[in-house]
Coordinates of C-alpha atoms in Angstrom, one line a residue:
X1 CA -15.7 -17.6 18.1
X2 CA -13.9 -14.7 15.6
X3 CA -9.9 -14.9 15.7
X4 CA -8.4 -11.6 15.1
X5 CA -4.8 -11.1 14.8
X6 CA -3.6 -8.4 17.0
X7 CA -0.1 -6.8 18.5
X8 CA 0.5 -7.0 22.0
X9 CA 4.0 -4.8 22.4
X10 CA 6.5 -4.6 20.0
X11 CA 7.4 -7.5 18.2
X12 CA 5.1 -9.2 20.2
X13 CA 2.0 -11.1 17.6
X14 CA -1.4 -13.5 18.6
X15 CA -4.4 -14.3 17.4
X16 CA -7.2 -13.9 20.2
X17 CA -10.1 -15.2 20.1
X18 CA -13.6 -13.1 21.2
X19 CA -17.2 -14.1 21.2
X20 CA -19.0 -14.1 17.7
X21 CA -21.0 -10.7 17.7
X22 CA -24.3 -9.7 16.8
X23 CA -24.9 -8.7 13.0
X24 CA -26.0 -4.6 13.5
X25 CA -28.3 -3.2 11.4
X26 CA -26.7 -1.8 8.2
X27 CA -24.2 -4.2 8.1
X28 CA -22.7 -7.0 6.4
X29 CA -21.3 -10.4 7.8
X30 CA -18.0 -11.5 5.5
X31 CA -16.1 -14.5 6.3
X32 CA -12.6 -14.3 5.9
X33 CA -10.4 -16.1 3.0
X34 CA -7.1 -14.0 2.6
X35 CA -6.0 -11.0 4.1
X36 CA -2.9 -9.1 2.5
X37 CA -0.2 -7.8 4.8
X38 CA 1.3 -4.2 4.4
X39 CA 5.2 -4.7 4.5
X40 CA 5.2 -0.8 5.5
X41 CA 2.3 0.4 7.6
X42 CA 1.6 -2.8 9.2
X43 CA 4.9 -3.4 10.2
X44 CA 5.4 0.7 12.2
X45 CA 2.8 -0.8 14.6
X46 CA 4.6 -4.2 14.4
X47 CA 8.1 -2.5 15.7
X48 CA 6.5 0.3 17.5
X49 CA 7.5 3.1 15.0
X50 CA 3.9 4.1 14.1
X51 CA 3.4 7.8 14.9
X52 CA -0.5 7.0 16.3
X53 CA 1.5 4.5 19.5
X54 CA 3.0 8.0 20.9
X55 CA 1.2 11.1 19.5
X56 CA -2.5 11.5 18.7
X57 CA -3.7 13.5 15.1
X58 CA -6.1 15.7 16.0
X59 CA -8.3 15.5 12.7
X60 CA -9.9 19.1 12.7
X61 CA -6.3 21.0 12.9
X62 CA -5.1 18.4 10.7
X63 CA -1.9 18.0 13.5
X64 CA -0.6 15.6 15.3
X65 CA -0.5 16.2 19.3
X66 CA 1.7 15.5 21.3
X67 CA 1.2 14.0 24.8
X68 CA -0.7 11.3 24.8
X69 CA -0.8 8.2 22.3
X70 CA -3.9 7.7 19.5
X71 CA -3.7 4.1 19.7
X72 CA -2.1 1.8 22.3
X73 CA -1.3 -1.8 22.3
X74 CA -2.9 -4.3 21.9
X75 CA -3.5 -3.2 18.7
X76 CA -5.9 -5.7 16.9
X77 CA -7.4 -6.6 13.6
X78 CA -4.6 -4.4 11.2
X79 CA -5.0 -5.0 7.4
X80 CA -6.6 -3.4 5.0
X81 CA -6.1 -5.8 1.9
X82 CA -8.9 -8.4 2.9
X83 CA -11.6 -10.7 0.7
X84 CA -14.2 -12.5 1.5
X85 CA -17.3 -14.1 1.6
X86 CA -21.0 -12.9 2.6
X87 CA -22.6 -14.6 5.0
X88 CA -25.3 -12.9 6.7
X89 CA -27.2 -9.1 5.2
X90 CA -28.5 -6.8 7.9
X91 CA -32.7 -7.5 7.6
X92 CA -33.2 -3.8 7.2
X93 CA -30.8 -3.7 4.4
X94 CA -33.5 -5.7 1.7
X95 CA -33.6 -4.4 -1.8
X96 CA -30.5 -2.2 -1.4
X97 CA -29.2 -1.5 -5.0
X98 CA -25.6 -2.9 -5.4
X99 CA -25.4 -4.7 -2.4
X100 CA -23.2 -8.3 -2.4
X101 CA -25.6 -11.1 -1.5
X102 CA -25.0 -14.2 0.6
X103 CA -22.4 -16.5 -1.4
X104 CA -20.7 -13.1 -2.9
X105 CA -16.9 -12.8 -3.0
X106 CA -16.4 -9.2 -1.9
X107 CA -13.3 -7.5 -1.4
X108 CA -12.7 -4.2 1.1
X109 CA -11.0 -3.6 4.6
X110 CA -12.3 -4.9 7.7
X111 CA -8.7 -5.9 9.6
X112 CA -6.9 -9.4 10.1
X113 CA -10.2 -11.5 11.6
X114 CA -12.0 -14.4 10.6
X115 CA -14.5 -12.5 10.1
X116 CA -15.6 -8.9 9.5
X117 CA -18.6 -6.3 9.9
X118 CA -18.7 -4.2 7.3
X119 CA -20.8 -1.1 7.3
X120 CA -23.5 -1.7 3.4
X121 CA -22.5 1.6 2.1
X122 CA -18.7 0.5 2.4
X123 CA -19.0 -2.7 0.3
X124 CA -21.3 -1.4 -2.4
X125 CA -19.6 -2.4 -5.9
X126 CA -16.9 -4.3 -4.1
X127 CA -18.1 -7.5 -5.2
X128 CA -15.3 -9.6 -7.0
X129 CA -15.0 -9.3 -10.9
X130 CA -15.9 -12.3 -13.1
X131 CA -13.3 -14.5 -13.8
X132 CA -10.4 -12.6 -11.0
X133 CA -9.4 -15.0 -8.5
X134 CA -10.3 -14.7 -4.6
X135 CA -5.9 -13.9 -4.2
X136 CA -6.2 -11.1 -6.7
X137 CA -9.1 -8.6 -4.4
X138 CA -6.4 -8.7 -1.9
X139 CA -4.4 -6.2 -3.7
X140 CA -7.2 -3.5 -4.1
X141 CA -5.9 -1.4 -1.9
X142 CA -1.9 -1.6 -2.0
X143 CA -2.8 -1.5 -6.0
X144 CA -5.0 1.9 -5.3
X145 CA -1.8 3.1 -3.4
X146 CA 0.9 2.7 -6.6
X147 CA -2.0 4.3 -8.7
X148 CA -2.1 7.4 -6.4
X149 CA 1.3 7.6 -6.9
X150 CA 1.4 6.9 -10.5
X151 CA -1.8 9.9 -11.1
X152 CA 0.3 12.4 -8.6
X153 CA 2.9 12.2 -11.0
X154 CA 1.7 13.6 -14.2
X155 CA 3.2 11.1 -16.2
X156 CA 3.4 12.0 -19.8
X157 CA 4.0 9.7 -22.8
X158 CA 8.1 8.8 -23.4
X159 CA 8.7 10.8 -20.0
X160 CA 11.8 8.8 -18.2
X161 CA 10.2 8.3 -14.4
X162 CA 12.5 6.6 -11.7
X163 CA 10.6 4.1 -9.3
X164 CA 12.8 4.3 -6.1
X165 CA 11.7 0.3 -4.0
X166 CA 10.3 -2.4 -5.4
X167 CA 8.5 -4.4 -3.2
X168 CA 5.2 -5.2 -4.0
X169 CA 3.5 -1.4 -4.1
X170 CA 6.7 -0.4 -5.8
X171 CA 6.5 -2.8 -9.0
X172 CA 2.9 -2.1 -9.6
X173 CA 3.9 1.3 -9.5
X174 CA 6.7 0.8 -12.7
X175 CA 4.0 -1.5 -14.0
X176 CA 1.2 1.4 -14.0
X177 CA 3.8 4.2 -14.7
X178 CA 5.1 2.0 -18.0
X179 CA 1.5 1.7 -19.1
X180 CA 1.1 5.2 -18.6
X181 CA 3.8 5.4 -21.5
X182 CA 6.8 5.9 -19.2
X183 CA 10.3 4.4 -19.5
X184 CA 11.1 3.8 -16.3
X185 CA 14.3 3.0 -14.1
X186 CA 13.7 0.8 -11.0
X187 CA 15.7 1.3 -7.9
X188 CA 15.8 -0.9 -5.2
X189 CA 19.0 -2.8 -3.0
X190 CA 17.8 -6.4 -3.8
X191 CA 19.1 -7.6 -6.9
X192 CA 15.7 -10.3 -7.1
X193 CA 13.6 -7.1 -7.4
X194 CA 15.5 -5.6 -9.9
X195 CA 14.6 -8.6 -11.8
X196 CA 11.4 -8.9 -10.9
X197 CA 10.7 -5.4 -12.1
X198 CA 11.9 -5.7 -15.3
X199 CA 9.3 -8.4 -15.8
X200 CA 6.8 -5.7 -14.6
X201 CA 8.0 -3.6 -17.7
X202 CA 11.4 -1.6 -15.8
X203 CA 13.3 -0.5 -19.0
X204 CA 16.5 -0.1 -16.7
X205 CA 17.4 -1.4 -13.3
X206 CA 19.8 0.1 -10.6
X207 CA 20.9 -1.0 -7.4
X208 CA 20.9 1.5 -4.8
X209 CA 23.8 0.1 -2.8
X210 CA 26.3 -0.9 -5.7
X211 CA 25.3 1.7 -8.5
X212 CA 25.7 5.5 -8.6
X213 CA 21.8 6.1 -8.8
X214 CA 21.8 10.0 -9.6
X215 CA 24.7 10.0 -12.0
X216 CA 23.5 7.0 -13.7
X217 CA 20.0 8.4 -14.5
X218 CA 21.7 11.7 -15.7
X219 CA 24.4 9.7 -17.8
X220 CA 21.1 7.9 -19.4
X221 CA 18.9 10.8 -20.2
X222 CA 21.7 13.1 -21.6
X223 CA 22.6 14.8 -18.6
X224 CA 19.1 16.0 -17.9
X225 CA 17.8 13.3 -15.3
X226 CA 14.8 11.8 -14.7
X227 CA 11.7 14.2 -15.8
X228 CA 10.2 12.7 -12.3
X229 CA 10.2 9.7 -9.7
X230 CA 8.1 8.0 -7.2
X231 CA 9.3 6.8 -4.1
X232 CA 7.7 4.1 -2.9
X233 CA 9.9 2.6 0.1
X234 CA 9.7 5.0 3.0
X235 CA 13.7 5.0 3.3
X236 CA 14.8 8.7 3.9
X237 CA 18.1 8.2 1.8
X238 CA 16.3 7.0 -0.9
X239 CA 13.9 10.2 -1.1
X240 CA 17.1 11.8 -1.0
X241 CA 18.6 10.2 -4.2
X242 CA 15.4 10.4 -5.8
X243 CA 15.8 14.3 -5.2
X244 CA 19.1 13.9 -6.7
X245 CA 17.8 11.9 -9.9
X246 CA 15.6 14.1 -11.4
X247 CA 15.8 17.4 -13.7
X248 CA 15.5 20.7 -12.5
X249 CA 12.5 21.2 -12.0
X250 CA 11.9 17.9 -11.7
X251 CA 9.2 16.5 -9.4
X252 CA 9.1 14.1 -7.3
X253 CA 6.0 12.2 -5.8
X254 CA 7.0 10.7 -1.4
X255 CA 4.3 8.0 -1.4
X256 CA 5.9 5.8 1.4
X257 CA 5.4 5.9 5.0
X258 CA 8.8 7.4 6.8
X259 CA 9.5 7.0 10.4
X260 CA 11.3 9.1 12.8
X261 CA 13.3 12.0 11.5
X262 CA 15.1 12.5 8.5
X263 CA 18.3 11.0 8.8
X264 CA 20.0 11.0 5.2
X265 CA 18.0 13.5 3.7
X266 CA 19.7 16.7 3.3
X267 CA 17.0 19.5 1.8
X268 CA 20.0 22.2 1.0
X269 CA 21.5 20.2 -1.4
X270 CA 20.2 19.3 -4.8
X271 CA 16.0 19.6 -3.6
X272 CA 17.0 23.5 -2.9
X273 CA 19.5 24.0 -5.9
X274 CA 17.9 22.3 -8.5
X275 CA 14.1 23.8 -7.4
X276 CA 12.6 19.8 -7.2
X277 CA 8.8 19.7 -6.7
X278 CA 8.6 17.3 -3.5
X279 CA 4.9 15.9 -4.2
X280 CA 3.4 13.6 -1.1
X281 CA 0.8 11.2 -2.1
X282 CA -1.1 9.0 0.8
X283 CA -4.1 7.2 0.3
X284 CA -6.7 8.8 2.1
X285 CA -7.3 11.0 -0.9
X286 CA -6.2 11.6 -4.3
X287 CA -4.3 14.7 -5.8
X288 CA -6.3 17.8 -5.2
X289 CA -6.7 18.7 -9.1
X290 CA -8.5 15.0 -9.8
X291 CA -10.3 15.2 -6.7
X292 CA -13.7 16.2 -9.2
X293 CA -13.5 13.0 -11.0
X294 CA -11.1 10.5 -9.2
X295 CA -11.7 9.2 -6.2
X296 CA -9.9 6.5 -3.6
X297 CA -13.0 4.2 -4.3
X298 CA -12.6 5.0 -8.1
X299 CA -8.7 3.6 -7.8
X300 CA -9.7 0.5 -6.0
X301 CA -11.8 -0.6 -8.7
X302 CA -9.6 0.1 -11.4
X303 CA -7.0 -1.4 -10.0
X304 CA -8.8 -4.7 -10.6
X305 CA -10.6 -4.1 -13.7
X306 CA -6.7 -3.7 -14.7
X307 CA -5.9 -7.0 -13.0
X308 CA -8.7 -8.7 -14.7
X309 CA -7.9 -7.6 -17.7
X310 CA -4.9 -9.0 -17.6
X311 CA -3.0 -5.8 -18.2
X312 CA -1.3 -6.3 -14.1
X313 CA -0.1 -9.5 -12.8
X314 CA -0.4 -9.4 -8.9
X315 CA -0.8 -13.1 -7.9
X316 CA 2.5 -14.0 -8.8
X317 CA 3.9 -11.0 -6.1
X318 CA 2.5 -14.0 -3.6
X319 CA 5.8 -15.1 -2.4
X320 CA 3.6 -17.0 1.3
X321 CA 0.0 -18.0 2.0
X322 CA 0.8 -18.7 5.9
X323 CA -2.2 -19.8 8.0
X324 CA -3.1 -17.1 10.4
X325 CA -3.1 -18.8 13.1
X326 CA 1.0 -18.2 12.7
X327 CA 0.4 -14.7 11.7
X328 CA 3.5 -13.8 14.4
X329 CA 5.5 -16.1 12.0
X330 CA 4.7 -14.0 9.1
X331 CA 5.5 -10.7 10.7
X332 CA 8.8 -12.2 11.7
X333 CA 9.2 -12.9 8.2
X334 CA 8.9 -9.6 7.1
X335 CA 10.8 -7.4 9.4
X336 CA 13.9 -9.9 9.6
X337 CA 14.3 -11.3 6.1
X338 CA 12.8 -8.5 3.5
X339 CA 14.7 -10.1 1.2
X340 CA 12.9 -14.0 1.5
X341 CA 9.3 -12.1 0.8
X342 CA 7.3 -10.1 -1.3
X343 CA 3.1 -10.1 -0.3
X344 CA 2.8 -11.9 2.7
X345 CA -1.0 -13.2 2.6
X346 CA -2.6 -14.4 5.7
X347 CA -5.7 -17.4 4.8
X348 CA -8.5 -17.9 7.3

């Protein structure tokens, strides 16, 4: 039997269990070791914010419709942070260059299930590094999101970049952006973050709640503000201050997820008077002016090659290994105390 973790309603979490299915051809059979769960997207479907549970995006206008709903509950086998083993190869797929054999760790996206079938062509050069832990491939993805962000930006050497959030996207953003030669200010309302991201190379910390963001970035660039910032939470308030942070002309790259409309942020005021670039950065595709020689697949890989060479620590962003079979436990975890976790990683 596969167990695949799956929302019912809102709030509402199981793992069902389905009839082990017949390897197709062109496929691969991975069995599940850790799967990596998205604080942000994971948890819209989780609460019932995501846009998908009451419009549907019609791909060729590029639009969401309204009327009817692109995904409806139960919604089953989220996650897109998985590793694995290989198990079974397709017969017709013999002597295809690149491809993971039996015994192979891989790393890709194939959902929260025990285990997955994964199209060849999709795990192709997703075999683990040498020497990189089975934990580390689970941050392939949410790694490739901070380094969208990171290459949206621009970042030049000695620029001063503010990383609004600091969960675990958001400090491997001010990791990436510091070894892109930034100094950077982390923002966040947790004071264990703050801390946390000056370990991850932050060479100032605010909080959001207790400091004056905006004037404090101005007071420590000489009035100017921040030549840019990325932020990474998805809070409209904090896009807002991060509007407010930067110079005129400033830019600033929205890479998190934001729900509903846009209660704190307020366009007329310093976005409009101060002529801010407002930047959006999601990753089903890289910035448009890379797009020749970066590509999503090209960040994924990277990303690790970074982590193996020891230049980004993401194992200790673990904060709980939790069994999936109490996956509802873990979501729980997540949407009522933030502050007790950072990666939540579900093992199979």
């Amino acid at each position: 039997m596969e167990r695949v973790v799956q929302f019912t309603g809102p709030r509402q979490v199981e793992v069902a269990e389905h009839p082990r299915a017949e390897l197709p051809p062109g496929h691969l059979r991975v069995r599940t070791r850790f799967s990596g769960i998205s604080a942000g997207t994971e948890l819209t479907a989780y609460r019932g914010t995501n846009p998908y549970l009451t419009r549907t995006w019609d791909p060729d206008a590029r639009l969401f419709r309204e009327g009817s709903a692109g995904i409806q509950y139960p919604v089953a086998g989220w996650g897109y942070s998985e590793v694995g083993e290989v198990i079974e190869v397709a017969l017709d797929l013999a002597g295809t260059p690149g491809l993971p054999h039996p015994g192979d760790l891989v790393w890709g996206i194939w959902g929260h299930r025990s285990e997955g079938l994964v199209p060849a062509e999709r795990m192709i050069g997703h075999t683990l590094p040498a020497g990189l832990e089975p934990l580390a491939g689970a941050f392939a993805r949410v790694g490739a999101i901070a380094y969208n962000a990171v290459l949206a930006a621009d970042i030049h050497l000695g620029e001063d970049v503010a990383v609004f959030g600091q969960g675990v996207i958001g400090l491997l953003t001010t990791r990436l952006a510091q070894l892109n030669g930034a100094r950077v200010t982390a923002v966040d309302a947790l004071d264990s973050r703050l801390e946390t991201a000056k370990a991850y190379g932050a060479h100032h910390t605010l909080n959001a709640i207790t400091d004056q963001v905006a004037e404090s970035i101005r007071d420590a660039t000489g009035g100017l503000g921040a030549d840019l910032a990325i932020e990474i939470s998805g809070a409209y308030p904090a896009l807002h201050e991060a509007l407010r942070s930067v110079a005129a002309g400033g830019r600033v790259v929205a890479s998190g997820f934001y729900q509903g409309d846009g209660i704190g942020l307020r366009l007329g005021d310093e976005f409009h008077h101060n002529r801010v670039q407002l930047i959006c950065s999601q990753i089903g595709g890289v910035p448009p002016q890379l797009s020749n020689r970066w590509s999503v697949e090209r960040l994924q890989q990277t990303f690790l090659r970074l982590v193996a060479e020891g230049q980004v620590d993401v194992t200790s962003l673990v904060s709980h290994t939790i069994p999936a079979a109490d996956a509802a436990d873990a979501y729980a975890l997540l949407d009522e105390r933030p502050a007790a976790a950072l990666q939540i990683v579900l093992e199979f």
